[in-house]
XYZ file of C-alpha atoms in Angstrom:
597
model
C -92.125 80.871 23.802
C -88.424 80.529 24.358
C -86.690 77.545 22.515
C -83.530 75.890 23.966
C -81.887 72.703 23.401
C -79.907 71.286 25.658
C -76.985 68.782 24.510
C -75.445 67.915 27.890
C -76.633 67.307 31.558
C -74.740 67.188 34.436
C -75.738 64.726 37.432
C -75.978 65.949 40.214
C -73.322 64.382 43.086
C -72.269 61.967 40.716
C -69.102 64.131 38.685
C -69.915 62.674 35.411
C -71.941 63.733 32.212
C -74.269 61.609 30.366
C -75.325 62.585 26.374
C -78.684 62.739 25.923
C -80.376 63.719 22.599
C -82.068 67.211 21.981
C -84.851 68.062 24.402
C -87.149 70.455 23.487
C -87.425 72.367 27.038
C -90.667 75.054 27.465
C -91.827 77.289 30.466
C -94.687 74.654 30.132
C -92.835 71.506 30.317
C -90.695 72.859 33.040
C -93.925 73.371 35.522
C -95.755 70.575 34.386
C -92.640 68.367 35.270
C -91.900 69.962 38.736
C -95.276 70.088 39.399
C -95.841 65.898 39.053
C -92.748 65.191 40.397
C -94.186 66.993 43.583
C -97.329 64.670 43.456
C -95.511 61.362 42.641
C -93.288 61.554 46.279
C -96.166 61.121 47.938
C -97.955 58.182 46.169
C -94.535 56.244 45.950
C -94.296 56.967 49.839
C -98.171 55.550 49.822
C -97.017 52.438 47.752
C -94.044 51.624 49.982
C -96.562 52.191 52.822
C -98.970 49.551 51.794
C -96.599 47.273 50.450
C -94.852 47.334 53.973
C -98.143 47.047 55.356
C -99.401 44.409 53.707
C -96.225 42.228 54.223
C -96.318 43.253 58.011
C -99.957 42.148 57.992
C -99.093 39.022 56.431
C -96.350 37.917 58.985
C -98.445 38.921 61.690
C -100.979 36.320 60.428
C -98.754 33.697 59.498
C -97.861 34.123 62.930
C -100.662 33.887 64.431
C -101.730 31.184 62.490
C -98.601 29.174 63.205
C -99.368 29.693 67.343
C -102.754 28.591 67.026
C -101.903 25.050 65.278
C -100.875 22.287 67.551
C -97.383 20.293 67.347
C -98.378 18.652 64.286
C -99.393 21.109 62.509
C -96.378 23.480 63.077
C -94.325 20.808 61.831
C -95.928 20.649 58.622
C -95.973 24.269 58.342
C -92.138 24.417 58.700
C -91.692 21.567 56.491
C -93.745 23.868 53.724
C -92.035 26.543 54.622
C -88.318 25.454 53.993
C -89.981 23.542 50.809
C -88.118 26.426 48.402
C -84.904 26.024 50.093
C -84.728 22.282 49.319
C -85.995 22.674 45.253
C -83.525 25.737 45.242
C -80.660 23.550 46.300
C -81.742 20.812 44.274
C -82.031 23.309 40.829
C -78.540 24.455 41.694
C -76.636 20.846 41.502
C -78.890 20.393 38.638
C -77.591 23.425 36.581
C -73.961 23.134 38.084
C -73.892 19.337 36.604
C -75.627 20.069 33.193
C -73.455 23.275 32.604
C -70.183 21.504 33.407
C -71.071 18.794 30.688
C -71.886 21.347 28.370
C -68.851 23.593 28.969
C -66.007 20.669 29.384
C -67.121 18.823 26.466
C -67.533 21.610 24.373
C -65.705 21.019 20.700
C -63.882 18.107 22.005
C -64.196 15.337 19.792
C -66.201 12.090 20.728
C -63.828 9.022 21.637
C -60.884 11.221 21.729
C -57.980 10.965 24.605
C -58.922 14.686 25.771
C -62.842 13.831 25.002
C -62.261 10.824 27.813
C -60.499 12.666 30.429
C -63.044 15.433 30.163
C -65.767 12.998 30.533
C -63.908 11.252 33.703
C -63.574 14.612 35.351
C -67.630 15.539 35.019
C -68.152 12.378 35.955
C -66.536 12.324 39.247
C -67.511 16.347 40.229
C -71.145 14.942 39.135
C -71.216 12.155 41.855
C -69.313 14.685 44.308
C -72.439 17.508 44.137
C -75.315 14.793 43.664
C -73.961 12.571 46.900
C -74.241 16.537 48.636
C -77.569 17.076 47.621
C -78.871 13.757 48.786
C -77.588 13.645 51.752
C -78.811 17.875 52.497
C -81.997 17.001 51.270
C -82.302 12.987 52.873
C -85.675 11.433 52.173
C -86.386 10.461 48.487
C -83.052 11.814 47.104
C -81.110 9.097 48.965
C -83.617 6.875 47.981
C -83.103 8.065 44.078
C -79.568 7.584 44.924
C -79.416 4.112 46.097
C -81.499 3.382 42.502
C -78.717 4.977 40.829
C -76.072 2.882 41.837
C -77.973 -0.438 41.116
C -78.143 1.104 37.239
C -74.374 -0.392 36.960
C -75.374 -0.904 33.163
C -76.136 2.811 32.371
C -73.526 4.963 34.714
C -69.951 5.071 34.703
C -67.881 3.890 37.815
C -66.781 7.141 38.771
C -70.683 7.860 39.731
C -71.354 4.237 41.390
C -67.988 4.241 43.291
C -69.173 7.596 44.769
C -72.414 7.078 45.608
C -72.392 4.021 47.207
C -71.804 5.169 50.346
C -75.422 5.832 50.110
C -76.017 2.606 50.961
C -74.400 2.908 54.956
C -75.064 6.567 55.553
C -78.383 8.359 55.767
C -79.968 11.600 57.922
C -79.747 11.989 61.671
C -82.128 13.586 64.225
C -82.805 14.561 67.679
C -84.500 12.492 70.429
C -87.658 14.824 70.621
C -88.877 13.718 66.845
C -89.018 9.995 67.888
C -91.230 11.283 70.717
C -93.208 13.757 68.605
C -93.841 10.069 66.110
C -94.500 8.203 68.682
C -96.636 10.699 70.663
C -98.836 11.270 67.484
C -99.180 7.687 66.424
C -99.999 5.529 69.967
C -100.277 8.513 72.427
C -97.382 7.666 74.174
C -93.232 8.113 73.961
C -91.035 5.353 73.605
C -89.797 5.253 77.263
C -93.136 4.664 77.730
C -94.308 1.797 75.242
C -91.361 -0.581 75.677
C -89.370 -1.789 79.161
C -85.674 -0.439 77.297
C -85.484 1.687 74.248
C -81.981 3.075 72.838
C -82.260 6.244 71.229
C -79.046 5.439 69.252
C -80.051 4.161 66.228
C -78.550 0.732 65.253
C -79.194 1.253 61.169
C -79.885 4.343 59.158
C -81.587 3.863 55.792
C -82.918 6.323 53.368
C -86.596 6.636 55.016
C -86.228 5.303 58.241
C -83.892 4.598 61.291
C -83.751 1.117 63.588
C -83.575 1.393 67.068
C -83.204 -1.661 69.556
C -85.790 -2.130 72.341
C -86.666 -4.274 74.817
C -90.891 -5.525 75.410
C -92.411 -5.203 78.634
C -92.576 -9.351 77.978
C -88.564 -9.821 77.743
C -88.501 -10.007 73.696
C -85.570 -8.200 72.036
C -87.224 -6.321 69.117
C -86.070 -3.735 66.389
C -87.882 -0.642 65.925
C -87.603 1.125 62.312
C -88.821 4.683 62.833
C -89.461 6.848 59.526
C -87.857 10.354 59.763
C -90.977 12.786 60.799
C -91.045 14.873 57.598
C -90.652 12.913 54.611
C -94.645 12.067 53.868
C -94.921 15.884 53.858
C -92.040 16.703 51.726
C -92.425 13.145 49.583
C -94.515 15.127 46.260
C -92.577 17.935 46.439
C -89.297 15.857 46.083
C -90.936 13.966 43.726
C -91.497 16.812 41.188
C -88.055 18.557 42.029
C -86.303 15.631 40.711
C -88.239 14.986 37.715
C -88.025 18.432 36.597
C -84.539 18.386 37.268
C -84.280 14.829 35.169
C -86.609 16.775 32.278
C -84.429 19.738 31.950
C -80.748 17.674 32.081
C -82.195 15.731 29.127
C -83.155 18.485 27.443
C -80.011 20.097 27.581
C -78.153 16.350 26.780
C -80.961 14.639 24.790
C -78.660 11.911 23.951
C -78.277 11.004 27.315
C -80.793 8.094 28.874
C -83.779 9.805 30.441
C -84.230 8.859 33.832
C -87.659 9.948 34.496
C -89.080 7.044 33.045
C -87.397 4.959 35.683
C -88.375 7.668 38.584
C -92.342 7.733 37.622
C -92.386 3.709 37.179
C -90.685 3.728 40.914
C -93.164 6.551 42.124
C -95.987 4.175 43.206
C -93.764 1.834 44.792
C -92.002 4.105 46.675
C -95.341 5.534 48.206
C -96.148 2.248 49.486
C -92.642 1.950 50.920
C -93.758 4.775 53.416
C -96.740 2.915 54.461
C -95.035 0.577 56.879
C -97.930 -1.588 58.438
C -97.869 -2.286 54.158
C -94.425 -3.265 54.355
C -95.252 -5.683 57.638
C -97.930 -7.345 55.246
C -95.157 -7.591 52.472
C -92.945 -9.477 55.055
C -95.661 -12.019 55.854
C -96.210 -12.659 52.313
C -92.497 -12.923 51.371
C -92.192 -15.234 54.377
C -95.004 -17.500 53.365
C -93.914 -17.436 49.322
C -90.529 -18.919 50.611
C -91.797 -21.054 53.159
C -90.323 -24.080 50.831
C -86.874 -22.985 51.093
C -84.953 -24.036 54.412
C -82.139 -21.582 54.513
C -84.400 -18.397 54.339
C -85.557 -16.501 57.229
C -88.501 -13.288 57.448
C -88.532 -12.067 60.901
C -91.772 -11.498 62.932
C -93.990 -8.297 63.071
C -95.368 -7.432 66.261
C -98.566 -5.568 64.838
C -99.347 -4.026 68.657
C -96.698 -2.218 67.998
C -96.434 -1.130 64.592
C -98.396 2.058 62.862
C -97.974 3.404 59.317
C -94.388 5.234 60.536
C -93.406 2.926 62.982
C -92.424 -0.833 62.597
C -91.600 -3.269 65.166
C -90.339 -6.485 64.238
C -88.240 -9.407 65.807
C -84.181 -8.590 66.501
C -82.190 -10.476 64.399
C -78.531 -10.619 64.998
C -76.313 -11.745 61.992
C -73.359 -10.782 59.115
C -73.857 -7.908 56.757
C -73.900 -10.818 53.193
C -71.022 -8.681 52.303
C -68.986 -9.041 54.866
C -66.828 -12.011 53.583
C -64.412 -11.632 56.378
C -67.106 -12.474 59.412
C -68.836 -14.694 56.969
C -65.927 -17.159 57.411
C -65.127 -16.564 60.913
C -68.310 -17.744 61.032
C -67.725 -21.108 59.587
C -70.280 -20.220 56.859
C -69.328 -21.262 53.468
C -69.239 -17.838 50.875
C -70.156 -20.351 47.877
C -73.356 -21.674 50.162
C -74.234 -17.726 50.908
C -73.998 -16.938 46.954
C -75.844 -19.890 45.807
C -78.807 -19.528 48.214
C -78.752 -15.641 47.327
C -79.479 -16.453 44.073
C -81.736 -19.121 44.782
C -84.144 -17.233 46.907
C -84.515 -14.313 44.218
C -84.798 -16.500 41.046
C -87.681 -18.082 43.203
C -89.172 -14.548 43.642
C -88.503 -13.679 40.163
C -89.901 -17.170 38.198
C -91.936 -18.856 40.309
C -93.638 -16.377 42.854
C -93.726 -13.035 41.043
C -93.792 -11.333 44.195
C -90.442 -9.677 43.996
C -88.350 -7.680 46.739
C -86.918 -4.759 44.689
C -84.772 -3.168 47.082
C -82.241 -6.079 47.996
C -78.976 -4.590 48.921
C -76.397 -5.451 50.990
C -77.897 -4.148 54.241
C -81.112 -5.506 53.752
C -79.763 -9.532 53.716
C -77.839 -10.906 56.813
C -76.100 -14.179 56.901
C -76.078 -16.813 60.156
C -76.154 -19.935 60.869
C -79.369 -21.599 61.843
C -80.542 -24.582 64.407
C -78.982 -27.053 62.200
C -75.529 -24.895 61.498
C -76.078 -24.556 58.316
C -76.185 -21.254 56.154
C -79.508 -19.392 56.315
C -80.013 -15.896 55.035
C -82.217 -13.544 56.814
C -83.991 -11.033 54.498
C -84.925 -7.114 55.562
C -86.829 -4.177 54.887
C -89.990 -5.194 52.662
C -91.088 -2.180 52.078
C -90.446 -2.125 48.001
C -91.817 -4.684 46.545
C -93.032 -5.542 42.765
C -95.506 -7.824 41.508
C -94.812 -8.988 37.896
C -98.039 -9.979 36.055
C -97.836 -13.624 34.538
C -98.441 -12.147 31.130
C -94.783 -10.859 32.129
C -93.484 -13.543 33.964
C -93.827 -16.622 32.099
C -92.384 -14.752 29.176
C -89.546 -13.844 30.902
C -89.121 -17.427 31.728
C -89.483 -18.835 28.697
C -87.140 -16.116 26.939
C -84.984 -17.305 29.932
C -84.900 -20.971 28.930
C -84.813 -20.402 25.039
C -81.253 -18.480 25.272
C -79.698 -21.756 27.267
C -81.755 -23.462 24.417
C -80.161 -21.766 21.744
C -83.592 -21.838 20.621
C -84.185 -18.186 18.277
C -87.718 -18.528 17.319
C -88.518 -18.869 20.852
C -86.470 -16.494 22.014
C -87.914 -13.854 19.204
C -91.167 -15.116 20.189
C -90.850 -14.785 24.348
C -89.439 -11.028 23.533
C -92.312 -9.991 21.925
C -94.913 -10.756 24.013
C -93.150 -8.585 26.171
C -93.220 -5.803 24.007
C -89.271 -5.881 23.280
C -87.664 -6.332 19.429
C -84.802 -6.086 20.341
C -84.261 -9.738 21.680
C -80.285 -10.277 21.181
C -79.722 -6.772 22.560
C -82.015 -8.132 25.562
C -80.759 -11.337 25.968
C -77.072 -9.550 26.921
C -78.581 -7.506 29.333
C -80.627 -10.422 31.234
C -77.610 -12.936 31.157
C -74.623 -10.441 31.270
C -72.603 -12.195 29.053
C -72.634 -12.396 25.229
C -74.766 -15.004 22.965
C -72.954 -16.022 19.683
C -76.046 -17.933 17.716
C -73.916 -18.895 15.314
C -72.409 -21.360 17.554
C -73.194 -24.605 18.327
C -75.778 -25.508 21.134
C -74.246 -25.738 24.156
C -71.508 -23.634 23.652
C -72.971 -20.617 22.312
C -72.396 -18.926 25.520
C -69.044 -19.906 25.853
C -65.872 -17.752 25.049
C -62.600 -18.540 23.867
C -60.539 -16.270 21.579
C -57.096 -17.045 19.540
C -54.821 -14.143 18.050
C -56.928 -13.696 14.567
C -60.281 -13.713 16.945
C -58.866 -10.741 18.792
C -57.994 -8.706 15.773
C -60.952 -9.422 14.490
C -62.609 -8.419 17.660
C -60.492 -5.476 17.428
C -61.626 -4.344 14.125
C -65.364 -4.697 15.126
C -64.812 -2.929 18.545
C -63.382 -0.320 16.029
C -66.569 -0.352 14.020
C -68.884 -0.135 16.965
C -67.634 2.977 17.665
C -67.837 4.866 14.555
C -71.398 3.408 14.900
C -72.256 4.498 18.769
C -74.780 7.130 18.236
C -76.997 4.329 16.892
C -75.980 1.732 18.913
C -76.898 4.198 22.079
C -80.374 4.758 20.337
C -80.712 1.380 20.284
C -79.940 0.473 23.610
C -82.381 3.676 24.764
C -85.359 2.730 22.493
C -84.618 -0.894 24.081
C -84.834 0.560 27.772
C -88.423 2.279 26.697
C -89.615 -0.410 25.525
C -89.205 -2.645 29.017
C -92.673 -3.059 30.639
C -93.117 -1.512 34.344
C -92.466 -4.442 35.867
C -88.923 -5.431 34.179
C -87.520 -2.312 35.584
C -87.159 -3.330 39.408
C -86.543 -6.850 38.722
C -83.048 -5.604 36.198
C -82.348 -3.625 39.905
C -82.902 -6.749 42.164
C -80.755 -8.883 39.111
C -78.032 -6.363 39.139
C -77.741 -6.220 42.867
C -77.451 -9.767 43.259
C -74.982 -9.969 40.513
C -72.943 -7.376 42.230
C -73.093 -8.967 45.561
C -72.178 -12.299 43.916
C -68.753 -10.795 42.415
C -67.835 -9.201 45.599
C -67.808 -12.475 47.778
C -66.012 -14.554 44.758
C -67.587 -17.565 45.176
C -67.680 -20.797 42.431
C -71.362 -20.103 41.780
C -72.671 -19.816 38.232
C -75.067 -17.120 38.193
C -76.487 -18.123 34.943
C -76.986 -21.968 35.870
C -78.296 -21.107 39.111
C -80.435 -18.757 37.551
C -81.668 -20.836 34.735
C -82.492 -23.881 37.036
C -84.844 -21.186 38.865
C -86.369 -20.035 35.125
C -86.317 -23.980 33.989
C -88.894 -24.838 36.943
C -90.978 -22.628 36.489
C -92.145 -23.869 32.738
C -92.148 -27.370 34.282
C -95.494 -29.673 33.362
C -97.706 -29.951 36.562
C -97.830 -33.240 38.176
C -101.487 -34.009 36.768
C -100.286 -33.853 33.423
C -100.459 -37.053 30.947
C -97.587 -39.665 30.797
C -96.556 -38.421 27.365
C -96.156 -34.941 28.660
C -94.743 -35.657 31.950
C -91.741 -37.802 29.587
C -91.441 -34.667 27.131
C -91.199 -32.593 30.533
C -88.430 -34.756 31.988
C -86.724 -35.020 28.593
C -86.606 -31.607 27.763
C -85.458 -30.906 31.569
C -82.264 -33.234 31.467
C -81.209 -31.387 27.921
C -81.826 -28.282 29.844
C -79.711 -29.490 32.792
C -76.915 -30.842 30.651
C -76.393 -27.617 28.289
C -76.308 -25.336 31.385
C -73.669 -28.264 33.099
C -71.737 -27.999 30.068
C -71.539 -23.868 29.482
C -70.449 -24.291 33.329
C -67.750 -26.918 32.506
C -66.374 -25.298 29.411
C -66.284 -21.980 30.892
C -64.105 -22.704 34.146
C -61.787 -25.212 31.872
C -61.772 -21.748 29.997
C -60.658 -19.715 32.626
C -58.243 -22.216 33.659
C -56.676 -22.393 30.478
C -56.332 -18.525 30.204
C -55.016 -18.417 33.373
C -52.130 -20.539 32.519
C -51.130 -18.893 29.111
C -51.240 -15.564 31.227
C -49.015 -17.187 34.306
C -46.500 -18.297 31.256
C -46.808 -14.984 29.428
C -47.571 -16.549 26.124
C -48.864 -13.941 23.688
C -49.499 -15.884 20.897
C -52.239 -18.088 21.517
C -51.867 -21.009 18.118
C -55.298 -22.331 19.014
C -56.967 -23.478 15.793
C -60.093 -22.299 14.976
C -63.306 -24.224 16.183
C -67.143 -23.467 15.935
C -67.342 -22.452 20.242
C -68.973 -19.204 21.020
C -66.938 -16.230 20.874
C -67.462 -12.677 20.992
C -66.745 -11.869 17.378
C -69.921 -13.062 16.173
C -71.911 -11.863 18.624
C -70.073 -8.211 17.856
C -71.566 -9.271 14.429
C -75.038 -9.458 16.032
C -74.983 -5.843 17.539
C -73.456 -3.940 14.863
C -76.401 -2.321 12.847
C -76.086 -3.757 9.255
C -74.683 -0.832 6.627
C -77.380 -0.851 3.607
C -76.593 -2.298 0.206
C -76.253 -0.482 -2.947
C -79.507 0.537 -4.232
C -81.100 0.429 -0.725
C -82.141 3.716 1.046
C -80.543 4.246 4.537
């Protein structure tokens, strides 16, 4: 048997070598090779053959399939079918957003100059590629959207100032899906159902658009239509977006997890695509506030409403943001911010039957019969009830801040599950509580020259302390029972709509009236608890007077050193509230020598 070893090998039609290692080469080998190669062209051909085949075969019956299914059923199938497309776009913002954190933040060090800048520039490319994707994908991801920007007290403004065009701009569609809708829910076509319809939508929200019609009976109506696909594609988006919210945290784990937020908004948000649900939410909204003049629920005309199609009374009136038309109007801004409050401290404290999705284009402003303000309140579909084992908590914990009372306050916190009741009590009144203070003025601020070095120093120490103060704050969000979640949405909105028109109305007074009646002692009560009721009332009344009367003479007072340009304050020191001690408060205490940390 002849031996050879071969050290090189030339490739054929290629013009390089490769080195390969020494192959023993026999007569043997060399027929046995030639001789398989010979049988493995034809089974490879036989592979691609049935591979081809079976794909072939498998169009052919997809097909097929897709012919014999009616209108509705294609449309489902398509929506399936394009399912991948809308998860792969989602998983590529998703990795473009957690890769540019990783990569631009890379060795820079926290609270530094360069650290900050970095940070502002992922923050703004962040909103740019999420505001794509939601508005590519429509449906729930707008929907998400709009919940981020009401989460003012988690994201930076460079992601709220983005996506709050979320708010005004939503999908589009063609004339033929309202048809296909209304075809499959009453048999007929709009044309068809009411005496005028304008395809031209007059509002476009995140599941649905409005469309002005006319009955066959003269009555102006508004139609909200819900775009055609989004009950098929709803679970899907559901579980694109908390996988995408899973891996972001894993990759940032010091970052606040959304999903908790997402699955606690998962069963309201299916209800919110049921919209003869929603028409039932509207009725019970409008008999809840049935005591308060200055609110208005338009009328659902049930005839004409199915689970995807709502038709309700036309309403004509101001966007409640639009100060401008507001007073052209001859409505007073301070009436519009004061009822605004009003009506969702009553849904908060007294009713518990809470409209979660209140923003600006779901409240309009007119004037009613009389020509006074009235506010008329949209799109029910989102909803929360809050349990009274919640509620009158919340209430209480309410009243014991103004109360200065920290027992109760501790107390109230707990029985909703929450330690943390100073860290709380700053994110329910959005302003800080010194309890060193005196009552009545522990919510008031006023700071000399030593207060803000002091402050200074602390704001100093806060920072070298922010990785626990962030754990804090996170194991503080966890903690918040389902419930609290959409009413710190509906709070913040309100709060945000409040500062935009710039009216004199205390949120917190306003607010705390709302919390105040709801603890009140029912009429039936005994004389000696009726007078402890009444008693306890006017203290409440006066405290909340006087944190309102100390804080504008406040503001006026600051104003004036700032007009002058006086930098030196020279106030003496005085027991009020100020922010120093409630710095104190926050900062976790540093253990004492022979103490484990």
């Amino acid at each position: 048997m002849l031996t050879v070893f071969l050290r090189q090998t030339v490739l054929a039609g290629q013009g390089h070598c490769r080195l390969l290692r020494p192959v023993r080469y026999t007569s043997k080998n060399a027929f046995t090779s030639q001789t398989n190669s010979a049988l493995s062209k034809p089974k490879r051909r036989l592979f691609r053959k049935a591979v081809t085949g079976m794909v072939g075969l498998g169009l052919v019956g997809g097909g097929v399939t897709y012919l014999a299914l009616d209108e509705a059923g294609r449309r489902k199938f398509r929506v399936g079918s394009i399912g991948l497309v809308r998860f792969l776009r989602t998983f590529y913002v998703g990795s473009r957003v957690i890769l540019d954190y990783k990569w631009s933040l890379w060795r820079l060090e926290e609270e530094s100059d360069p650290y900050k800048e970095a940070m502002k520039g992922c923050n703004k490319r962040t909103a740019e590629f999420i505001l794509w994707c939601c508005l590519k994908n429509g449906g729930l991801y707008i929907k998400f959207g709009q919940g981020l920007i009401t989460a003012n007290h988690v994201l930076p403004k460079e992601i709220l100032q983005t996506l709050s065009v979320l708010h005004d701009r939503a999908l589009s569609r063609e004339y033929k899906e309202l048809d296909s809708i209304f075809e499959e829910d009453f048999g007929t076509i709009p044309s068809e159902m009411f005496a005028e319809f304008d395809p031209k939508p007059i509002a476009a929200a995140s599941l649905a658009q409005v469309h002005r019609a006319k009955t066959h009976e003269g009555e102006d109506v508004a139609v909200k239509v819900q775009y055609i696909n989004l009950r098929d594609q709803y679970s899907g988006d559901l579980w694109t977006v908390s996988f995408m919210i899973d891996l972001a945290h894993w990759f940032h784990p010091k970052s606040f997890n959304f999903n908790k937020l997402l699955k606690e908004m998962e069963g309201p948000l299916a209800k919110e695509l049921d919209f003869e649900n929603e028409g039932r939410n509207s009725e019970r909204c409008a008999r809840d506030l049935s005591r308060l003049s200055f609110i208005y629920v338009p009328k659902v005309l049930w005839k004409k409403t199915s689970k995807r199609v709502l038709t309700m009374e036309y309403i004509d009136g101001c966007k409640v943001t639009d100060k401008d038309k507001i007073l052209a109007e001859g409505i007073s801004v301070a009436d519009v911010n004061k009822h605004l409050i009003e009506v969702f401290g009553e849904q908060i404290f007294q009713t518990g039957f809470v409209h979660a999705d209140p923003h600006p284009g779901n409240i309009l402003v007119r004037k009613n019969e009389k020509g006074t303000c009235e506010l008329v309140i949209l799109d029910h579909g989102l909803y929360e009830e809050i349990p009274d084992s919640i509620r009158v908590p919340l209430c209480r914990y309410w009243k014991s801040i103004i109360l200065k009372d920290e027992d109760a306050m501790r107390s109230s916190a707990l029985e909703m599950g929450i330690k943390e009741y100073l860290l709380f009590a700053m994110m329910v009144t959005q302003r800080p509580i010194n309890m060193k203070a005196r009552r009545g003025l522990h919510m008031t601020f006023s700071l000399n020259s030593q207060q803000l070095k002091k402050l200074g120093k602390q704001m100093h120490a806060m920072r070298q302390n922010s990785e626990e103060f962030v754990e804090r704050m996170n194991d503080l969000m966890h903690s918040f029972p389902r419930s609290l979640f959409l009413v710190f949405r509906n709070m913040n909105t309100v709060r945000s709509i409040d500062r935009h028109l710039g009216g004199r109305v205390d949120y917190l007074v306003t607010m705390g009236r709302c919390a105040a009646g709801s603890t009140t002692v029912l009429d039936n009560a005994g004389l000696r608890n009726r007078m402890e009721a009444r008693w306890e009332r006017f203290v409440y009344d006066f405290i909340l007077r006087s944190d309102q009367f100390f804080s504008r003479v406040n503001m006026l007072f600051f104003g004036i050193l700032w007009k002058l340009g006086w930098v030196n304050f020279g106030r003496a020191e005085s027991d009020t509230g100020n922010l120093s001690g409630f710095m104190d408060s926050l900062i976790p205490p540093k253990p004492e020598h022979g103490q484990s940390g």
